[in-house]
Amino acid sequence: MRLLLGYYEPTTGEILLNGKPLKSYDIEAWRAMCGVVLQDGSLFSGTVAENIAFRTTHLDWQRIEDVCRMVCLHEDIMRMPMKYQTKIGNVGMNLSGGQQQRVLIARALYHNPEILFFDEATSALDAATERAIIENLSEYLQNKTAFIIAHRLSTVRNADKIIVLDKGRIAEAGSHETLVEQKGLYYFLVSNQLELGV
């Protein structure tokens, strides 16, 4: 993920973006086109709204509410003491892990990026909430590119292309249906998660 965002250079080969090496692009302009939710993402001290509209001076209240509805967070916020003005982070109200992840996803969506990077972005959510968010995002993600890193396979099931890594190497690639038919590593992982009820 950090390689694709230009934080590190590959030790071998190169990353191409539209046929050109990533290092030939203005890296800050590239990152501005991206919405990112990292596994270790964090909130800062401020209001819910400020955390979502991060790095903007003008808060678009309708946009904030829209992205919160998309990530199934609006109802939780409406139960908070000051709603969208509730302080969170180090000096404010403590949020559950799932609420924190949904604030981070809302933050990534707020600026309507062309490309999204999700690294275990829904790992703290229960299956029903995750399913609702994925359903809500399906229309939003039309004509956008999303890189989703996930161990919970239901998160990537509807992806155009799934890349299965094994010990840092590509083991398989294809759609959910194709990979299940091949009965390889992906099939094994899906079967195990179904048995466990994940």
XYZ file of C-alpha atoms in Angstrom:
198
model
C 0.000 0.000 0.000
C 2.724 2.448 0.974
C 4.600 1.574 -2.229
C 1.552 2.535 -4.306
C 1.283 5.828 -2.434
C 4.932 6.619 -3.154
C 6.191 6.491 0.440
C 8.744 3.848 -0.545
C 10.555 2.978 -3.771
C 10.379 -0.639 -4.944
C 13.675 -2.496 -4.499
C 13.207 -4.188 -7.884
C 11.029 -3.283 -10.845
C 8.841 -0.207 -10.939
C 5.260 0.871 -10.358
C 3.515 2.129 -13.474
C 0.561 4.489 -13.456
C -1.124 4.777 -16.858
C 2.049 3.342 -18.386
C 4.380 5.894 -16.747
C 6.620 5.251 -13.727
C 5.019 6.483 -10.506
C 8.248 8.302 -9.589
C 7.806 10.548 -12.665
C 4.574 11.997 -11.213
C 4.237 14.849 -8.725
C 3.825 12.592 -5.703
C 1.836 15.146 -3.675
C -0.616 15.603 -6.574
C -0.915 11.806 -6.831
C -1.654 11.458 -3.114
C -4.241 14.269 -3.334
C -6.175 12.105 -5.825
C -6.291 9.248 -3.309
C -8.474 8.475 -0.317
C -6.658 6.272 2.182
C -7.793 4.221 5.176
C -4.816 2.490 6.748
C -5.133 -0.317 9.255
C -3.364 1.827 11.864
C -5.202 5.072 11.003
C -5.940 7.468 13.828
C -8.288 10.251 14.800
C -7.138 13.601 16.108
C -8.564 15.726 18.893
C -11.466 17.689 17.487
C -15.100 17.271 16.564
C -16.523 14.383 14.576
C -17.113 16.794 11.664
C -13.541 18.152 11.811
C -12.141 14.613 11.791
C -14.164 13.760 8.688
C -13.451 17.006 6.790
C -9.758 16.729 7.700
C -7.483 19.345 6.063
C -10.294 21.621 4.917
C -11.196 25.032 6.259
C -14.817 25.008 5.087
C -17.052 22.196 6.362
C -19.595 20.952 3.816
C -22.249 19.769 6.258
C -24.355 18.000 3.650
C -21.322 16.121 2.342
C -20.323 15.154 5.893
C -23.792 13.747 6.566
C -23.882 11.970 3.184
C -20.597 10.126 3.752
C -21.614 9.273 7.322
C -24.842 7.744 6.042
C -22.827 5.822 3.442
C -20.681 4.255 6.182
C -23.603 3.617 8.572
C -22.345 6.177 11.107
C -24.991 8.922 11.007
C -27.333 7.234 13.517
C -24.459 6.703 15.982
C -23.478 10.373 15.671
C -27.046 11.547 16.233
C -26.983 9.730 19.605
C -23.812 11.584 20.689
C -24.170 14.537 23.114
C -23.292 17.255 20.574
C -23.949 15.182 17.449
C -21.453 16.163 14.702
C -19.910 18.756 17.064
C -19.047 16.103 19.676
C -15.355 16.176 20.564
C -13.517 12.922 19.891
C -9.887 11.881 19.984
C -7.527 12.305 22.935
C -9.579 14.955 24.753
C -13.060 13.871 23.749
C -15.504 11.036 23.716
C -14.117 7.548 23.235
C -15.391 5.758 20.155
C -15.550 2.016 19.625
C -13.091 0.485 17.167
C -15.883 0.110 14.619
C -16.948 3.750 15.009
C -13.336 4.900 14.598
C -12.985 2.870 11.402
C -16.207 4.346 10.025
C -14.990 7.898 10.777
C -11.760 7.089 8.899
C -13.685 5.672 5.922
C -15.968 8.747 5.919
C -12.841 10.944 5.949
C -11.464 9.089 2.904
C -14.771 9.499 1.032
C -15.379 13.150 1.989
C -13.070 14.598 -0.688
C -14.528 12.298 -3.391
C -11.151 10.842 -4.435
C -10.604 9.117 -7.768
C -8.695 6.263 -6.145
C -9.305 4.600 -2.775
C -6.917 2.526 -0.696
C -8.468 0.457 2.110
C -6.104 -1.561 4.308
C -8.236 -3.761 6.586
C -10.607 -0.773 6.744
C -13.540 -2.814 8.080
C -11.716 -5.284 10.335
C -13.339 -3.932 13.545
C -16.885 -4.018 12.138
C -19.442 -6.749 12.640
C -20.413 -8.651 9.484
C -23.853 -6.990 9.140
C -22.453 -3.434 9.314
C -19.644 -4.319 6.926
C -22.164 -5.797 4.471
C -24.334 -2.656 4.653
C -21.329 -0.387 4.023
C -20.138 -2.493 1.083
C -23.640 -2.345 -0.390
C -23.771 1.446 0.110
C -20.342 1.877 -1.484
C -21.040 -0.302 -4.526
C -22.687 2.537 -6.459
C -20.184 5.123 -5.186
C -17.264 3.013 -6.418
C -18.573 2.835 -9.991
C -15.949 4.439 -12.275
C -13.435 4.638 -9.411
C -10.453 2.486 -8.588
C -10.301 0.867 -5.164
C -7.444 -1.177 -3.725
C -8.797 -3.217 -0.829
C -6.547 -5.268 1.426
C -8.609 -7.668 3.519
C -8.470 -11.001 5.276
C -12.259 -11.182 5.553
C -13.075 -12.378 2.050
C -16.639 -11.036 2.046
C -15.026 -7.594 1.785
C -13.503 -8.334 -1.635
C -15.996 -10.830 -3.046
C -17.473 -8.360 -5.582
C -14.132 -6.916 -6.716
C -13.381 -6.924 -10.447
C -10.047 -8.571 -9.713
C -8.876 -10.333 -6.570
C -5.158 -10.880 -6.044
C -4.286 -13.591 -3.536
C -0.898 -13.199 -1.864
C 0.980 -16.043 -0.225
C 4.198 -15.171 1.619
C 4.452 -11.851 -0.219
C 4.018 -13.313 -3.714
C 1.018 -13.404 -6.031
C -0.462 -16.900 -5.778
C -3.666 -16.343 -7.786
C -5.605 -13.587 -9.500
C -9.103 -13.372 -10.953
C -12.737 -12.794 -10.063
C -14.369 -14.517 -7.078
C -16.120 -17.001 -9.366
C -12.962 -17.827 -11.342
C -10.870 -18.331 -8.215
C -13.501 -20.541 -6.572
C -13.678 -22.689 -9.730
C -9.873 -23.123 -9.703
C -10.100 -24.653 -6.207
C -6.712 -23.246 -5.214
C -5.646 -21.137 -2.225
C -8.555 -18.673 -2.513
C -11.056 -21.548 -2.583
C -9.403 -23.009 0.513
C -9.601 -19.646 2.322
C -13.254 -19.125 1.341
C -14.150 -22.647 2.478
C -12.460 -22.123 5.853
C -14.200 -18.790 6.432
C -17.585 -20.295 5.551
C -16.967 -23.125 8.030
C -16.080 -20.597 10.717
C -19.090 -18.425 9.859
C -16.929 -15.383 9.079
